[in-house]
Short mmCIF file of C-alpha atoms and ligand atoms in Angstrom, two decimals:
data_model
loop_
_atom_site.label_atom_id
_atom_site.label_comp_id
_atom_site.label_asym_id
_atom_site.label_seq_id
_atom_site.Cartn_x
_atom_site.Cartn_y
_atom_site.Cartn_z
CA MET A 28 42.86 22.16 24.72
CA GLY A 29 39.19 21.29 25.26
CA ALA A 30 37.83 17.95 24.10
CA HIS A 31 36.16 19.51 21.02
CA ASP A 32 39.35 21.20 19.82
CA THR A 33 40.65 17.83 18.64
CA VAL A 34 39.58 16.17 15.39
CA ALA A 35 38.17 13.24 17.32
CA GLY A 36 36.39 15.66 19.62
CA SER A 37 34.63 17.56 16.83
CA ALA A 38 33.70 14.28 15.14
CA ALA A 39 32.18 13.13 18.42
CA ALA A 40 30.18 16.36 18.68
CA ALA A 41 28.91 15.97 15.10
CA ALA A 42 28.05 12.33 15.79
CA ASP A 43 26.15 13.37 18.93
CA ALA A 44 24.11 15.89 16.93
CA MET A 45 23.33 13.34 14.20
CA ASP A 46 22.52 10.60 16.70
CA ALA A 47 20.16 12.96 18.54
CA MET A 48 18.25 13.54 15.28
CA HIS A 49 17.98 9.78 14.70
CA GLU A 50 16.73 9.25 18.24
CA LYS A 51 14.12 11.98 17.82
CA GLY A 52 12.65 10.13 14.80
CA ILE A 53 12.58 6.79 16.61
CA LYS A 54 10.97 8.34 19.70
CA ALA A 55 8.27 9.93 17.54
CA PHE A 56 7.39 6.56 15.93
CA PRO A 57 4.54 5.78 15.44
CA ALA A 58 3.68 9.46 15.07
CA LYS A 59 0.01 10.44 15.01
CA THR A 60 -1.30 12.06 11.83
CA GLU A 61 -4.73 12.92 10.45
CA GLY A 62 -6.30 10.37 8.14
CA LYS A 63 -5.87 6.65 7.55
CA GLY A 64 -5.81 5.09 4.10
CA GLY A 65 -6.87 1.65 2.88
CA GLN A 66 -9.91 1.34 5.17
CA LEU A 67 -12.35 -1.43 4.25
CA LEU A 68 -15.12 -0.05 2.04
CA GLU A 69 -18.55 -1.43 2.93
CA PRO A 70 -20.80 -2.02 -0.08
CA ARG A 71 -24.55 -1.71 -0.21
CA ILE A 72 -26.43 -4.60 -1.75
CA GLU A 73 -28.84 -3.89 -4.63
CA ASN A 74 -30.61 -6.93 -6.08
CA GLY A 75 -27.69 -9.13 -5.10
CA VAL A 76 -25.08 -6.77 -6.57
CA LYS A 77 -22.37 -5.37 -4.28
CA VAL A 78 -22.29 -1.63 -4.95
CA PHE A 79 -19.24 0.41 -3.99
CA GLU A 80 -19.17 4.19 -4.25
CA LEU A 81 -15.94 6.03 -4.96
CA THR A 82 -15.48 9.77 -5.24
CA ALA A 83 -12.21 11.17 -6.59
CA ARG A 84 -11.37 14.65 -5.38
CA PRO A 85 -8.49 16.83 -4.23
CA MET A 86 -7.78 17.09 -0.51
CA MET A 87 -5.00 17.90 1.91
CA TRP A 88 -3.31 14.74 3.25
CA GLU A 89 -0.90 14.53 6.17
CA THR A 90 1.93 12.16 5.21
CA GLU A 91 3.89 12.82 8.41
CA PRO A 92 3.54 15.21 11.35
CA GLU A 93 3.25 18.80 10.15
CA LYS A 94 3.57 17.79 6.50
CA GLU A 95 0.33 18.27 4.57
CA VAL A 96 0.37 17.74 0.81
CA SER A 97 -2.32 18.26 -1.79
CA ALA A 98 -3.44 14.76 -2.67
CA TRP A 99 -5.94 13.46 -5.21
CA ALA A 100 -7.83 10.82 -3.30
CA TYR A 101 -10.64 8.28 -3.51
CA ASN A 102 -13.11 8.80 -0.65
CA ASP A 103 -10.74 11.21 1.10
CA GLN A 104 -8.07 8.64 1.93
CA VAL A 105 -4.63 7.65 0.63
CA PRO A 106 -4.36 4.92 -0.47
CA GLY A 107 -8.01 4.61 -1.50
CA PRO A 108 -10.29 2.34 0.52
CA GLN A 109 -9.76 -1.40 0.32
CA ILE A 110 -12.38 -3.24 -1.75
CA ARG A 111 -12.92 -6.92 -0.92
CA VAL A 112 -15.31 -9.27 -2.66
CA THR A 113 -15.78 -13.01 -3.04
CA GLU A 114 -15.34 -15.03 -6.21
CA GLY A 115 -18.59 -15.25 -8.16
CA GLU A 116 -20.08 -12.02 -6.79
CA ARG A 117 -21.50 -9.32 -9.04
CA VAL A 118 -19.69 -6.04 -8.36
CA ARG A 119 -20.66 -2.47 -9.26
CA ILE A 120 -18.35 0.48 -8.69
CA VAL A 121 -19.77 3.94 -9.14
CA LEU A 122 -17.01 6.51 -9.59
CA LYS A 123 -17.81 10.20 -9.25
CA ASN A 124 -15.19 12.58 -10.60
CA GLU A 125 -14.76 15.76 -8.56
CA LEU A 126 -11.25 16.43 -9.87
CA PRO A 127 -10.28 19.42 -12.00
CA GLU A 128 -9.49 17.01 -14.89
CA SER A 129 -10.91 13.86 -16.48
CA THR A 130 -10.22 10.42 -15.07
CA SER A 131 -10.97 6.71 -15.53
CA LEU A 132 -10.62 3.67 -13.31
CA HIS A 133 -8.59 0.58 -14.13
CA PHE A 134 -8.84 -2.74 -12.24
CA HIS A 135 -5.25 -3.92 -12.31
CA GLY A 136 -4.79 -7.69 -12.08
CA VAL A 137 -8.54 -8.30 -12.07
CA ARG A 138 -10.27 -10.21 -14.86
CA VAL A 139 -12.97 -7.91 -16.29
CA PRO A 140 -14.64 -7.52 -19.71
CA ASN A 141 -12.70 -5.20 -22.01
CA SER A 142 -15.36 -2.48 -21.77
CA MET A 143 -14.75 -2.35 -18.00
CA ASP A 144 -10.95 -2.08 -18.25
CA GLY A 145 -11.03 1.64 -17.52
CA VAL A 146 -8.55 2.83 -20.12
CA ASP A 147 -9.91 5.98 -21.72
CA PRO A 148 -10.19 6.85 -24.54
CA TYR A 149 -9.86 3.22 -25.74
CA THR A 150 -12.36 1.23 -23.70
CA GLN A 151 -14.55 4.16 -22.59
CA ASP A 152 -14.80 7.92 -22.83
CA PRO A 153 -12.95 9.93 -20.21
CA ILE A 154 -15.04 10.70 -17.12
CA LYS A 155 -15.18 14.49 -17.23
CA PRO A 156 -15.08 16.66 -14.10
CA GLY A 157 -18.49 16.54 -12.42
CA GLU A 158 -19.49 13.29 -14.19
CA SER A 159 -19.84 9.72 -12.94
CA PHE A 160 -19.23 6.33 -14.52
CA THR A 161 -20.48 2.92 -13.42
CA TYR A 162 -18.24 -0.11 -13.72
CA GLU A 163 -19.88 -3.51 -13.36
CA PHE A 164 -18.56 -7.04 -13.67
CA THR A 165 -18.61 -10.47 -12.05
CA ALA A 166 -15.60 -11.35 -9.89
CA LEU A 167 -14.67 -14.38 -11.96
CA GLU A 168 -11.27 -15.27 -10.52
CA PRO A 169 -9.41 -14.76 -7.24
CA ALA A 170 -7.22 -11.63 -7.31
CA VAL A 171 -4.73 -9.65 -5.32
CA GLY A 172 -5.42 -6.63 -7.46
CA MET A 173 -5.42 -2.88 -7.39
CA TYR A 174 -7.63 -0.15 -8.70
CA HIS A 175 -6.13 3.07 -9.95
CA SER A 176 -6.58 5.91 -12.37
CA HIS A 177 -5.64 5.28 -16.02
CA HIS A 178 -5.84 8.93 -17.05
CA ASP A 179 -2.85 11.26 -16.60
CA ALA A 180 -1.71 8.32 -14.49
CA GLN A 181 1.79 9.61 -13.84
CA VAL A 182 0.16 12.45 -11.89
CA GLN A 183 -3.10 10.95 -10.62
CA VAL A 184 -1.76 7.63 -9.27
CA PRO A 185 1.24 8.84 -7.23
CA ASN A 186 -0.83 11.75 -5.93
CA GLY A 187 -3.02 9.16 -4.21
CA MET A 188 -5.48 7.61 -6.68
CA ALA A 189 -4.85 3.91 -6.03
CA GLY A 190 -6.12 1.20 -3.70
CA ALA A 191 -6.24 -2.54 -3.05
CA PHE A 192 -8.86 -4.72 -4.75
CA LEU A 193 -9.03 -8.26 -3.40
CA ILE A 194 -11.13 -11.18 -4.62
CA GLY A 195 -11.27 -14.25 -2.37
CA ASP A 196 -8.77 -15.44 0.24
CA MET A 197 -5.17 -16.44 -0.42
CA PRO A 198 -4.71 -20.19 0.20
CA LEU A 199 -1.66 -21.34 2.16
CA PRO A 200 0.77 -23.62 0.32
CA ALA A 201 0.85 -27.23 1.54
CA SER A 202 4.39 -26.81 2.94
CA LEU A 203 3.23 -23.90 5.14
CA ALA A 204 -0.27 -25.13 5.93
CA ASP A 205 0.48 -25.21 9.69
CA ALA A 206 0.89 -21.42 9.86
CA THR A 207 -1.45 -19.61 12.27
CA VAL A 208 -2.37 -16.57 10.22
CA VAL A 209 -3.69 -13.83 12.53
CA GLN A 210 -3.74 -10.93 10.11
CA THR A 211 -3.45 -9.87 6.48
CA VAL A 212 -1.60 -6.62 5.87
CA ASN A 213 -1.98 -4.61 2.68
CA MET A 214 1.05 -2.42 2.08
CA VAL A 215 0.72 0.03 -0.81
CA LEU A 216 4.11 1.40 -1.85
CA ASN A 217 4.53 4.87 -3.35
CA ASP A 218 7.54 6.99 -4.15
CA ALA A 219 6.37 9.91 -6.31
CA GLY A 220 3.85 12.69 -6.78
CA THR A 221 2.76 14.80 -3.86
CA ILE A 222 2.63 11.77 -1.52
CA GLY A 223 6.24 10.70 -2.11
CA LEU A 224 8.14 7.90 -0.37
CA SER A 225 5.51 6.17 1.72
CA LEU A 226 3.86 2.98 2.97
CA ASN A 227 0.06 3.18 2.85
CA GLY A 228 0.17 6.93 2.30
CA LYS A 229 2.34 7.69 5.35
CA SER A 230 6.05 8.37 5.74
CA PHE A 231 8.16 7.35 8.74
CA PRO A 232 7.67 8.16 11.62
CA ALA A 233 3.93 8.25 10.78
CA THR A 234 3.87 4.75 9.25
CA GLU A 235 1.88 2.03 11.02
CA PRO A 236 3.75 -0.59 13.06
CA TYR A 237 2.46 -4.18 12.97
CA LYS A 238 2.36 -6.72 15.81
CA LEU A 239 2.70 -10.49 16.08
CA LYS A 240 3.33 -12.92 18.92
CA VAL A 241 6.09 -15.52 18.53
CA GLY A 242 4.68 -18.37 16.47
CA GLN A 243 1.98 -16.29 14.80
CA SER A 244 1.96 -15.55 11.08
CA MET A 245 0.79 -12.71 8.87
CA ILE A 246 0.15 -12.51 5.17
CA VAL A 247 1.50 -9.32 3.61
CA ASN A 248 0.34 -8.12 0.21
CA TYR A 249 2.83 -5.63 -1.22
CA PHE A 250 1.29 -3.44 -3.93
CA ASN A 251 3.64 -1.17 -5.84
CA GLU A 252 1.77 1.90 -7.09
CA GLY A 253 4.96 3.97 -7.39
CA LEU A 254 7.31 4.65 -10.28
CA LEU A 255 10.30 2.72 -8.92
CA THR A 256 11.14 -0.81 -7.82
CA HIS A 257 11.34 -1.35 -4.04
CA PRO A 258 13.21 -4.23 -2.35
CA MET A 259 11.15 -4.62 0.83
CA HIS A 260 13.27 -5.95 3.67
CA LEU A 261 12.05 -7.21 7.04
CA HIS A 262 14.94 -7.73 9.49
CA GLN A 263 13.16 -10.70 11.06
CA PRO A 264 11.47 -13.05 10.48
CA LYS A 265 12.30 -14.52 7.09
CA GLY A 266 9.33 -14.74 4.77
CA TYR A 267 8.04 -16.97 2.04
CA LEU A 268 6.78 -15.54 -1.20
CA ILE A 269 3.53 -17.48 -1.64
CA ALA A 270 1.95 -15.65 -4.59
CA LYS A 271 2.96 -13.34 -7.41
CA ASP A 272 0.33 -11.00 -8.86
CA GLY A 273 -2.32 -12.97 -6.97
CA VAL A 274 -1.35 -16.37 -8.38
CA PRO A 275 -0.25 -18.89 -5.72
CA LEU A 276 3.24 -20.33 -6.32
CA ALA A 277 3.59 -24.11 -6.57
CA THR A 278 6.75 -23.79 -4.43
CA PRO A 279 7.01 -20.87 -1.99
CA GLU A 280 10.29 -18.93 -2.23
CA PRO A 281 12.07 -18.00 1.01
CA GLY A 282 13.64 -14.57 1.42
CA ASP A 283 14.22 -11.55 3.62
CA THR A 284 14.08 -9.04 0.75
CA PHE A 285 11.34 -9.06 -1.86
CA VAL A 286 11.75 -6.86 -4.91
CA VAL A 287 8.43 -5.33 -5.87
CA ALA A 288 8.36 -3.75 -9.33
CA PRO A 289 5.86 -1.02 -10.26
CA GLY A 290 2.50 -2.68 -10.88
CA GLU A 291 3.51 -5.90 -9.11
CA ARG A 292 1.76 -7.50 -6.14
CA LEU A 293 3.77 -9.90 -4.04
CA THR A 294 2.16 -11.94 -1.27
CA VAL A 295 4.53 -12.97 1.52
CA LEU A 296 3.88 -15.16 4.57
CA TYR A 297 5.93 -14.16 7.63
CA THR A 298 5.99 -16.23 10.84
CA ALA A 299 7.35 -14.50 13.96
CA THR A 300 10.34 -16.29 15.50
CA ASP A 301 12.15 -13.88 17.85
CA PRO A 302 10.77 -11.13 20.13
CA GLY A 303 11.76 -7.52 19.54
CA VAL A 304 11.09 -4.48 17.41
CA TRP A 305 12.27 -5.42 13.93
CA ALA A 306 12.89 -2.74 11.32
CA TRP A 307 10.94 -3.18 8.09
CA HIS A 308 11.88 -0.97 5.17
CA CYS A 309 12.71 -0.51 1.54
CA HIS A 310 16.37 -1.36 1.02
CA ILE A 311 17.04 1.35 -1.51
CA LEU A 312 18.67 3.34 1.25
CA ASN A 313 17.80 6.78 -0.03
CA HIS A 314 14.16 5.71 0.36
CA ALA A 315 14.69 4.88 4.04
CA GLU A 316 17.60 6.28 6.05
CA GLY A 317 19.93 9.26 5.82
CA PRO A 318 21.83 11.79 7.89
CA GLN A 319 18.57 12.90 9.51
CA GLY A 320 17.72 9.31 10.50
CA MET A 321 14.98 7.07 9.20
CA PHE A 322 12.35 8.49 6.85
CA GLY A 323 10.02 7.47 4.05
CA MET A 324 9.51 3.76 3.46
CA VAL A 325 10.20 2.49 6.97
CA THR A 326 8.05 0.83 9.59
CA ALA A 327 8.49 -1.95 12.15
CA LEU A 328 7.20 -5.37 13.10
CA ILE A 329 6.83 -5.70 16.87
CA VAL A 330 7.15 -9.34 17.95
CA GLU A 331 5.97 -10.11 21.46
CA PRO A 332 7.04 -13.25 23.37
CU1 CU B 424 12.32 2.00 -2.21
#
């Protein structure tokens, strides 16, 4: 009898085939794709007002190599560009609608006057295809917020119409004030629509890896723009939840898994302790790893000595 005529032998052959698929995914990571979401949007200044231009329109978006989906995007990127302003600044956002249906723009977790809340048909008329609408307000309070469609949202948001909106800088809690923060990472979670299971509009192996040196820290803002809750797990290091929905916590909460509900923004401080490539993924396992290997909501933190 040959080795593969035995039960153990055929199991070994099947395991080899499955393991080869897993290895292929890992070797492809980080896979190159067209397009990068969440890029910083530069405003122009008009009489002291920061003016940001957004255009919503359909486009093809590559979520992973050789997988192009029809997205609905702000400024041709998924997630939409990151908007950052400082407390006290006057902000104007001009939204042009080039979609085949109406839309409106909501500033989620951001204090704005009711007329700027972007919920048609209650606080404004729908922005019809071909039309524009100007939102304007003063950034009154710090925020780890989001902007997203509030029209046919179950379709428009998961198809790509969402982005990060940040006001001010997140302060470090007194107990973690020694941290050397070298980067802030915005991670927009999605699980539905044409984009599907993704981190910042990309699915593994096309997700972006992040890098720290031992002793360095990063602040991660998780934004859940999907339809499901995602327990985000970083193998190492442990993190501290320092803010919930943009509000700093009096006492940071340690953890390795942070459950981010739809609409929630959790801010976590991670400080690198041990070198290596550490997996970082949603722990609902059918969002992350199956017979074909890792997919969807998976990336890595690379810690250098
Ligand atoms: Cu998940």
